[in-house]
Short mmCIF file of C-alpha atoms in Angstrom, two decimals:
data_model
loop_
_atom_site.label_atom_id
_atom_site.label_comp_id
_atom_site.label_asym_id
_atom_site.label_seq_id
_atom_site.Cartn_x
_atom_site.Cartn_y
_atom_site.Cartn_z
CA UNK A 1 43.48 -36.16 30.10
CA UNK A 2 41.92 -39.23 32.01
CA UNK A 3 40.69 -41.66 29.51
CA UNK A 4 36.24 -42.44 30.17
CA UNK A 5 35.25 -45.82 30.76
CA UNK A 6 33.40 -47.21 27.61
CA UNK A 7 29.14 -47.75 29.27
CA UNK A 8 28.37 -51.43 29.81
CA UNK A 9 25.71 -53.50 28.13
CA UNK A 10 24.34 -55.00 31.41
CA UNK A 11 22.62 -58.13 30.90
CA UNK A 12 19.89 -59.57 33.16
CA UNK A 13 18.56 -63.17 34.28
CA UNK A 14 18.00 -65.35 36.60
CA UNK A 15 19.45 -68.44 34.90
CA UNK A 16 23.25 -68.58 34.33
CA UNK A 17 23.30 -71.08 31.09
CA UNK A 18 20.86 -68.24 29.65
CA UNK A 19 22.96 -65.28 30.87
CA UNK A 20 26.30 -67.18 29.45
CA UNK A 21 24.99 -67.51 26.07
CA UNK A 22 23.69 -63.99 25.61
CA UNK A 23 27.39 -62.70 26.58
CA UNK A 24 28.74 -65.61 24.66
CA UNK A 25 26.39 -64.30 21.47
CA UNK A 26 27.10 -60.82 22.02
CA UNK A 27 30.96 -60.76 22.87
CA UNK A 28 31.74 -60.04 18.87
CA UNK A 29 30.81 -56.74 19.56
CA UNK A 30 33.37 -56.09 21.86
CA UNK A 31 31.14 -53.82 23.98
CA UNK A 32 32.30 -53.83 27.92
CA UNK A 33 29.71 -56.28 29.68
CA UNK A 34 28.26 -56.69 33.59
CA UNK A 35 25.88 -59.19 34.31
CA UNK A 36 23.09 -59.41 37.51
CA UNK A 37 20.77 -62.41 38.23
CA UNK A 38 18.07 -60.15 39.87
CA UNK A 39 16.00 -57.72 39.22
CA UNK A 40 17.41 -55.73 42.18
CA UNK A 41 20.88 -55.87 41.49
CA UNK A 42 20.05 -54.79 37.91
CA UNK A 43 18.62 -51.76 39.29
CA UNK A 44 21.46 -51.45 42.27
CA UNK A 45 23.80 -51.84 38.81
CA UNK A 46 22.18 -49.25 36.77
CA UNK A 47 21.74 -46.52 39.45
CA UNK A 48 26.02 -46.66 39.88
CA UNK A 49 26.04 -45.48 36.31
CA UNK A 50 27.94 -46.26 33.33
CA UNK A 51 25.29 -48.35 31.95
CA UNK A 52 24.29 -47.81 28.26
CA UNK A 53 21.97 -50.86 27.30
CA UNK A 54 20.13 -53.53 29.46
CA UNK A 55 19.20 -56.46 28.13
CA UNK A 56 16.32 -58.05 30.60
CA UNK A 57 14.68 -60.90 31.00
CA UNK A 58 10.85 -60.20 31.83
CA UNK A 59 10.13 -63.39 33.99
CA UNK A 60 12.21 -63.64 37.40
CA UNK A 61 11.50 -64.23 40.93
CA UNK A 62 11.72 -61.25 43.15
CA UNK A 63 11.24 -58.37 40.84
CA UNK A 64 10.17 -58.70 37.37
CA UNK A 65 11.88 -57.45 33.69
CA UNK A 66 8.88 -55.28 33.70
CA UNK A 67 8.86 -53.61 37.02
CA UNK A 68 12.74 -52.79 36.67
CA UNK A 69 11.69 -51.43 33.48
CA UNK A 70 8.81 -49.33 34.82
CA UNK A 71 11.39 -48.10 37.96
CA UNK A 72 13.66 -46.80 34.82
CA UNK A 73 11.74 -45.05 33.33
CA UNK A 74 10.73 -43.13 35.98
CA UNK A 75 13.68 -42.09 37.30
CA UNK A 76 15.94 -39.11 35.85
CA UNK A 77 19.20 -40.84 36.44
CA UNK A 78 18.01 -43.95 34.42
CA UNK A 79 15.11 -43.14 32.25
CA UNK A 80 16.92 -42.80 28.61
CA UNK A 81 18.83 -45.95 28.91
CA UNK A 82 17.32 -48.47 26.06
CA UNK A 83 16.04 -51.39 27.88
CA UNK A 84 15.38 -54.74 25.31
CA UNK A 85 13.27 -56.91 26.82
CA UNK A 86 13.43 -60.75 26.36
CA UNK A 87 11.32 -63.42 27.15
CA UNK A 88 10.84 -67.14 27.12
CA UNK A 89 7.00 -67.10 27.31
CA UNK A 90 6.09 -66.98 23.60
CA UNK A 91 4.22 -64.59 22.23
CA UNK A 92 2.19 -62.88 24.39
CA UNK A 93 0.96 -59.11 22.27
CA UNK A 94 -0.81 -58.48 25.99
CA UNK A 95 2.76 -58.52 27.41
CA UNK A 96 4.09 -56.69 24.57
CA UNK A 97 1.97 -54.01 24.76
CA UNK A 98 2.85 -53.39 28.07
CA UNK A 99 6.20 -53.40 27.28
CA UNK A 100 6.09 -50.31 25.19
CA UNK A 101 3.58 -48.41 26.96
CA UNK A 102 6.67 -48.25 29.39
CA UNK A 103 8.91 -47.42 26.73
CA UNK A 104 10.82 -50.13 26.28
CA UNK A 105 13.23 -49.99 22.94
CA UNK A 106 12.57 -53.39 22.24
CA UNK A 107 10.92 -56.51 23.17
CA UNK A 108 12.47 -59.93 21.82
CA UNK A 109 11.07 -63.44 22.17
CA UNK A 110 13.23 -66.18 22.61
CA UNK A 111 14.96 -67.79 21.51
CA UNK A 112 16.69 -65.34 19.69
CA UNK A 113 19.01 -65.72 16.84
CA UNK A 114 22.35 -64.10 17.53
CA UNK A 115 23.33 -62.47 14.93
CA UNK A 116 19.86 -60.24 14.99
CA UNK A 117 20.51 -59.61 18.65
CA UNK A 118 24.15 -58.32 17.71
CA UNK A 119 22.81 -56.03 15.27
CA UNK A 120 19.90 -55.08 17.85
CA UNK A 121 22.18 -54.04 20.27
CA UNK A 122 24.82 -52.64 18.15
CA UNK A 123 22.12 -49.94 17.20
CA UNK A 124 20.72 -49.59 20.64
CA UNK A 125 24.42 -48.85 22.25
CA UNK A 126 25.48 -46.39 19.75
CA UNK A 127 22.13 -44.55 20.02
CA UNK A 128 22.32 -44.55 23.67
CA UNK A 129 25.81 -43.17 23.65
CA UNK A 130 25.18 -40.86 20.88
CA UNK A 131 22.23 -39.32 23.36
CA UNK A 132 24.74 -39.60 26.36
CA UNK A 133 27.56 -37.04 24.32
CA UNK A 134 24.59 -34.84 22.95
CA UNK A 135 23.42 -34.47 26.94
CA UNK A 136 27.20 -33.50 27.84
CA UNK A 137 27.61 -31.33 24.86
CA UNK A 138 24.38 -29.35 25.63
CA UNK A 139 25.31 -29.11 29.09
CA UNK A 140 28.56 -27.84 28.96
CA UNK A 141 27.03 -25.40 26.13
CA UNK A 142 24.36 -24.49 28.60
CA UNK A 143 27.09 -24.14 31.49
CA UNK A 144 29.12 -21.56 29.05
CA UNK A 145 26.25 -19.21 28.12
CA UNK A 146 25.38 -18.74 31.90
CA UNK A 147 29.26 -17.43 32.00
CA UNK A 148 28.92 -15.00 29.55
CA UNK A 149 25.94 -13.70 30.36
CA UNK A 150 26.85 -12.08 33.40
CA UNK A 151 24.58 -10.37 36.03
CA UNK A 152 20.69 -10.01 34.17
CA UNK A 153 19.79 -7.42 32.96
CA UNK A 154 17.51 -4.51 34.05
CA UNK A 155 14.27 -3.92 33.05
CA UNK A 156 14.01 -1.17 30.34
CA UNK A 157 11.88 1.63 32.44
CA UNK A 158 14.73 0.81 35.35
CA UNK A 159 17.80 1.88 33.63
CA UNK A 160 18.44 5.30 33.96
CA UNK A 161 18.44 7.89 31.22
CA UNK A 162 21.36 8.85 29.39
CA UNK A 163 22.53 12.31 30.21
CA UNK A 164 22.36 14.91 27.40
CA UNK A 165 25.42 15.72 26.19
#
């Protein structure tokens, strides 16, 4: 049996130093890790699959933390990954709000202190690929039942009657 890739924490920012010490912070876990600089290549990244978590930087250039996050969430393919949303620009409860309205599973502020961002996304990963093996299990349960049950069944005034004995 083919062993499955482990999902990727992808991690998202425009600045290198920034995107080096969240790997740097994070790389305890031991989680596989993919990095993009854009807010397009995150989504390019994410729509390949075998992403679990994204941690995304609201402000960037072309498209923003929050746009990515609002494309996510409305597409099937992406829309139950956990998205954790930093940003540099203080605290901003107008931004935040905005944040979850879209569902985002979390919304950080930095600079962030790296052992609560460990234990963040330790609980965001597992959840997400606790979720992912629920899907598959109900699917393949799901894909089972439709074997077994064979051709529907007819109406009750269309079967015919029994024949007396």
């Amino acid at each position: 049996m083919p062993t499955v890739a482990r999902p990727k924490i992808l991690v998202v920012d425009d600045r290198d130093d920034t995107l080096f010490a969240m790997e740097s912070a994070l790389a305890p876990l031991g989680y596989p890790m993919d990095r993009a600089s854009s807010g397009d290549e995150a989504l390019k990244t994410v729509l390949r699959g075998g992403v679990a978590l994204v941690l995304l930087d609201v402000l960037m250039p072309d498209i923003s933390g929050l746009e990515v996050a609002q494309y996510m969430t409305r597409v099937e393919q992406t829309q139950d990954i956990p998205i954790m949303l930093i940003t540099g620009a203080g605290q901003d409860p107008t931004l935040a709000s905005k944040a979850f309205e879209l569902g985002v599973a979390d919304y950080v502020v930095k600079p962030i202190d790296p052992w609560v961002m460990r234990t963040k996304v330790r609980y965001l990963y597992e959840m997400s690929r606790r979720l992912h093996a629920l899907r598959e299990r109900l699917r393949a349960y799901e894909h089972r039942s439709e074997e077994f049950r064979g051709p529907a069944s007819l109406p009750v005034e269309d079967r015919p009657l029994p024949r007396p004995a």
